[in-house]
Short mmCIF file of C-alpha atoms in Angstrom, two decimals:
data_model
loop_
_atom_site.label_atom_id
_atom_site.label_comp_id
_atom_site.label_asym_id
_atom_site.label_seq_id
_atom_site.Cartn_x
_atom_site.Cartn_y
_atom_site.Cartn_z
CA UNK A 293 28.16 1.88 5.51
CA UNK A 294 30.56 4.47 4.14
CA UNK A 295 32.20 3.88 0.78
CA UNK A 296 35.43 5.76 0.12
CA UNK A 297 36.80 5.92 -3.39
CA UNK A 298 40.26 6.86 -4.50
CA UNK A 299 41.44 8.76 -6.31
CA UNK A 300 38.77 11.47 -6.62
CA UNK A 301 40.05 12.23 -10.07
CA UNK A 302 42.60 10.73 -12.41
CA UNK A 303 44.07 11.80 -15.71
CA UNK A 304 44.93 9.13 -18.24
CA UNK A 305 45.40 8.55 -21.94
CA UNK A 306 43.76 6.28 -24.47
CA UNK A 307 45.28 2.83 -24.14
CA UNK A 308 46.26 3.26 -20.48
CA UNK A 309 45.37 0.79 -17.75
CA UNK A 310 43.47 2.47 -14.92
CA UNK A 311 42.53 1.19 -11.49
CA UNK A 312 40.01 2.80 -9.15
CA UNK A 313 39.71 1.63 -5.58
CA UNK A 314 36.84 1.63 -3.12
CA UNK A 315 36.99 0.91 0.59
CA UNK A 316 33.97 0.04 2.70
CA UNK A 317 33.74 1.05 6.35
CA UNK A 318 32.83 -2.53 7.27
CA UNK A 319 32.89 -6.01 5.76
CA UNK A 320 30.44 -6.23 2.87
CA UNK A 321 31.72 -9.53 1.41
CA UNK A 322 31.17 -9.06 -2.35
CA UNK A 323 28.11 -6.81 -2.26
CA UNK A 324 29.61 -4.11 -4.45
CA UNK A 325 28.65 -2.65 -7.81
CA UNK A 326 30.43 -0.18 -10.09
CA UNK A 327 28.62 2.42 -12.22
CA UNK A 328 29.72 4.69 -15.04
CA UNK A 329 28.09 8.10 -15.50
CA UNK A 330 28.68 10.48 -18.37
CA UNK A 331 27.73 14.18 -18.13
CA UNK A 332 24.00 14.73 -18.36
CA UNK A 333 23.28 11.01 -18.49
CA UNK A 334 22.00 8.41 -16.05
CA UNK A 335 24.48 6.01 -14.48
CA UNK A 336 24.81 2.53 -15.89
CA UNK A 337 26.03 -0.55 -14.06
CA UNK A 338 29.30 -2.08 -15.21
CA UNK A 339 30.05 -4.64 -12.50
CA UNK A 340 27.91 -6.17 -9.75
CA UNK A 341 28.65 -8.65 -6.99
CA UNK A 342 32.23 -7.29 -7.04
CA UNK A 343 33.33 -9.11 -10.20
CA UNK A 344 30.31 -9.98 -12.37
CA UNK A 345 30.35 -8.14 -15.68
CA UNK A 346 26.93 -6.80 -16.64
CA UNK A 347 25.65 -7.98 -20.01
CA UNK A 348 26.78 -5.75 -22.85
CA UNK A 349 29.67 -4.16 -20.94
CA UNK A 350 33.04 -4.46 -22.70
CA UNK A 351 35.46 -7.00 -21.27
CA UNK A 352 38.11 -4.34 -20.69
CA UNK A 353 36.19 -3.55 -17.50
CA UNK A 354 36.79 -5.84 -14.55
CA UNK A 355 36.16 -5.79 -10.83
CA UNK A 356 37.77 -7.54 -7.91
CA UNK A 357 37.91 -7.60 -4.15
CA UNK A 358 35.99 -8.80 -1.13
CA UNK A 359 35.50 -7.74 2.45
CA UNK A 360 36.31 -4.05 2.57
CA UNK A 361 38.61 -3.40 -0.39
CA UNK A 362 37.51 -3.39 -4.03
CA UNK A 363 38.92 -2.34 -7.37
CA UNK A 364 37.60 -1.45 -10.80
CA UNK A 365 40.12 -1.88 -13.58
CA UNK A 366 39.90 -0.65 -17.15
CA UNK A 367 42.54 -2.58 -19.05
CA UNK A 368 42.93 -0.31 -22.07
CA UNK A 369 41.15 3.04 -21.97
CA UNK A 370 38.96 3.95 -24.90
CA UNK A 371 37.76 7.49 -25.69
CA UNK A 372 34.23 6.62 -24.56
CA UNK A 373 35.46 5.58 -21.10
CA UNK A 374 36.12 9.12 -19.92
CA UNK A 375 33.39 9.56 -17.32
CA UNK A 376 32.74 9.48 -13.59
CA UNK A 377 32.74 6.13 -11.83
CA UNK A 378 30.94 5.25 -8.61
CA UNK A 379 31.13 2.23 -6.35
CA UNK A 380 28.05 1.21 -4.37
CA UNK A 381 27.46 -1.24 -1.56
CA UNK A 382 24.34 -3.40 -1.52
CA UNK A 383 25.06 -5.34 1.66
CA UNK A 384 23.05 -3.25 4.10
CA UNK A 385 20.25 -0.68 3.97
CA UNK A 386 20.58 2.04 2.98
CA UNK A 387 22.57 1.27 -0.17
CA UNK A 388 25.37 3.81 -0.32
CA UNK A 389 27.66 5.13 -3.03
CA UNK A 390 31.22 6.30 -3.06
CA UNK A 391 31.85 9.96 -3.81
CA UNK A 392 32.89 9.24 -7.38
CA UNK A 393 36.10 9.18 -9.41
CA UNK A 394 36.32 11.46 -12.42
CA UNK A 395 38.39 9.95 -15.19
CA UNK A 396 39.77 12.69 -17.44
CA UNK A 397 41.88 12.81 -20.51
CA UNK B 249 13.79 -2.75 -24.90
CA UNK B 250 13.60 -1.82 -21.23
CA UNK B 251 12.56 1.78 -20.78
CA UNK B 252 11.96 3.96 -17.73
CA UNK B 253 10.60 7.48 -18.15
CA UNK B 254 10.25 9.82 -15.19
CA UNK B 255 7.94 12.82 -15.03
CA UNK B 256 6.56 15.27 -12.51
CA UNK B 257 9.62 17.29 -11.64
CA UNK B 258 9.58 21.07 -11.38
CA UNK B 259 10.09 24.03 -9.10
CA UNK B 260 8.40 24.03 -5.70
CA UNK B 261 8.68 26.19 -2.61
CA UNK B 262 10.09 24.84 0.65
CA UNK B 263 7.37 22.99 2.51
CA UNK B 264 5.55 22.15 -0.70
CA UNK B 265 4.72 18.83 -2.32
CA UNK B 266 5.41 17.12 -5.60
CA UNK B 267 4.56 13.72 -7.05
CA UNK B 268 6.99 11.99 -9.36
CA UNK B 269 6.03 9.18 -11.70
CA UNK B 270 8.02 6.62 -13.62
CA UNK B 271 6.49 4.80 -16.57
CA UNK B 272 8.05 1.41 -17.21
CA UNK B 273 7.99 -0.65 -20.38
CA UNK B 274 9.82 -3.51 -22.05
CA UNK B 275 9.91 -5.87 -19.09
CA UNK B 276 7.62 -7.64 -16.61
CA UNK B 277 7.16 -4.72 -14.23
CA UNK B 278 5.48 -6.72 -11.47
CA UNK B 279 8.48 -9.03 -11.29
CA UNK B 280 11.04 -6.47 -10.13
CA UNK B 281 11.71 -4.26 -7.14
CA UNK B 282 12.05 -0.59 -8.05
CA UNK B 283 14.09 2.24 -6.59
CA UNK B 284 14.40 6.00 -6.56
CA UNK B 285 17.91 7.43 -6.52
CA UNK B 286 18.72 11.14 -6.56
CA UNK B 287 21.66 13.34 -7.47
CA UNK B 288 22.03 16.93 -6.32
CA UNK B 289 23.51 19.27 -8.93
CA UNK B 290 27.21 18.54 -9.31
CA UNK B 291 27.13 15.97 -6.51
CA UNK B 292 27.14 12.22 -6.08
CA UNK B 293 24.39 9.63 -5.97
CA UNK B 294 22.03 9.07 -3.03
CA UNK B 295 19.61 6.18 -2.78
CA UNK B 296 16.14 7.38 -1.72
CA UNK B 297 13.64 4.53 -1.59
CA UNK B 298 12.80 0.94 -2.56
CA UNK B 299 9.53 -0.85 -3.18
CA UNK B 300 9.31 -4.59 -3.58
CA UNK B 301 7.91 -6.20 -6.72
CA UNK B 302 4.50 -6.68 -5.07
CA UNK B 303 4.44 -3.35 -3.23
CA UNK B 304 4.37 -4.96 0.19
CA UNK B 305 7.80 -3.88 1.34
CA UNK B 306 9.06 -0.31 1.29
CA UNK B 307 12.28 1.22 2.57
CA UNK B 308 13.49 4.81 2.81
CA UNK B 309 16.64 6.76 3.39
CA UNK B 310 16.66 8.48 6.77
CA UNK B 311 16.84 11.84 5.00
CA UNK B 312 13.36 11.37 3.49
CA UNK B 313 11.64 9.05 5.96
CA UNK B 314 8.27 10.41 7.04
CA UNK B 315 8.17 12.91 4.18
CA UNK B 316 8.35 10.76 1.02
CA UNK B 317 6.10 7.82 0.09
CA UNK B 318 6.89 5.31 -2.61
CA UNK B 319 4.14 3.36 -4.37
CA UNK B 320 3.52 1.35 -7.51
CA UNK B 321 0.61 0.37 -9.73
CA UNK B 322 1.45 -2.93 -11.34
CA UNK B 323 -1.67 -2.77 -13.50
CA UNK B 324 -0.34 0.44 -15.09
CA UNK B 325 3.39 -0.33 -14.96
CA UNK B 326 3.95 2.85 -12.99
CA UNK B 327 6.16 3.77 -10.05
CA UNK B 328 5.48 6.89 -7.99
CA UNK B 329 7.16 9.02 -5.33
CA UNK B 330 5.01 11.39 -3.30
CA UNK B 331 7.26 14.06 -1.82
CA UNK B 332 5.89 16.25 0.99
CA UNK B 333 7.45 18.87 3.24
CA UNK B 334 10.12 19.49 0.64
CA UNK B 335 13.38 21.12 1.69
CA UNK B 336 15.99 23.06 -0.24
CA UNK B 337 18.35 20.11 0.22
CA UNK B 338 15.92 17.85 -1.69
CA UNK B 339 16.87 19.69 -4.89
CA UNK B 340 18.15 16.95 -7.20
CA UNK B 341 17.65 14.98 -10.34
CA UNK B 342 15.48 12.03 -9.33
CA UNK B 343 16.04 8.77 -11.18
CA UNK B 344 13.88 5.70 -11.08
CA UNK B 345 15.85 2.50 -11.42
CA UNK B 346 14.95 -1.13 -11.68
CA UNK B 347 16.59 -3.72 -9.50
CA UNK B 348 18.96 -5.75 -11.62
CA UNK B 349 17.52 -9.10 -10.58
CA UNK B 350 13.90 -10.23 -10.71
CA UNK B 351 12.18 -11.19 -7.49
CA UNK B 352 13.47 -10.18 -4.08
CA UNK B 353 15.66 -7.06 -4.28
CA UNK B 354 19.44 -7.21 -4.39
CA UNK B 355 19.99 -3.45 -4.57
CA UNK B 356 21.85 -3.40 -7.87
CA UNK B 357 20.36 -0.65 -10.03
CA UNK B 358 19.92 -1.24 -13.74
CA UNK B 359 18.57 0.23 -15.90
CA UNK B 360 17.94 3.82 -14.91
CA UNK B 361 15.56 6.37 -16.35
CA UNK B 362 16.71 9.71 -17.73
CA UNK B 363 15.75 11.49 -14.53
CA UNK B 364 13.50 14.39 -13.61
CA UNK B 365 14.76 17.58 -11.97
CA UNK B 366 13.21 18.80 -8.73
CA UNK B 367 14.14 22.28 -7.56
CA UNK B 368 13.07 23.40 -4.10
CA UNK B 369 13.47 27.14 -3.83
CA UNK B 370 11.67 30.19 -2.58
#
């Protein structure tokens, strides 16, 4: 299953609301996760099952969608949110990731 | 706290072999499926392999099937990846990652280790 993210990069400011979208090549119901990766660090999961917030992740992060179209929203950007974000489908083997969205200042 | 520490990376010639290890601590290792995920320099993430909590089920990406073997030792809380017939395109940081949910895998990855770099070059 191919996961296509958009945009590939986005520039924003502290306090902005940002939305990243991910489209699956076939219906994956809600089998989607979102990860954040900072340079030189391992990814960490933010959202799983499309809209479930992982423990310890700030509530400004939210996920939505089902079927083939999904979104990650950051309600009010903080300085530590500038990173690369990946969606990932877990519906079918092999699990596959989107190409990433780089969120820049 | 949950900790995953990979080791075994390095430089190897095409056609060579390498064995990666991942030492787990801070959780009940034999209760979780484990994964390897890799990231080529400057590129995105690619899932490599899964092993079930009891080691009975294993799955591989097509790109590594027949060349890589995943295994685990639940008595030592250790995950391994034996990589044979390595290719230049296998050059990546290799991360071990725990499945988010205990029991049967759901393919959500959390947490991740720090990664170990494998370079395949002549």
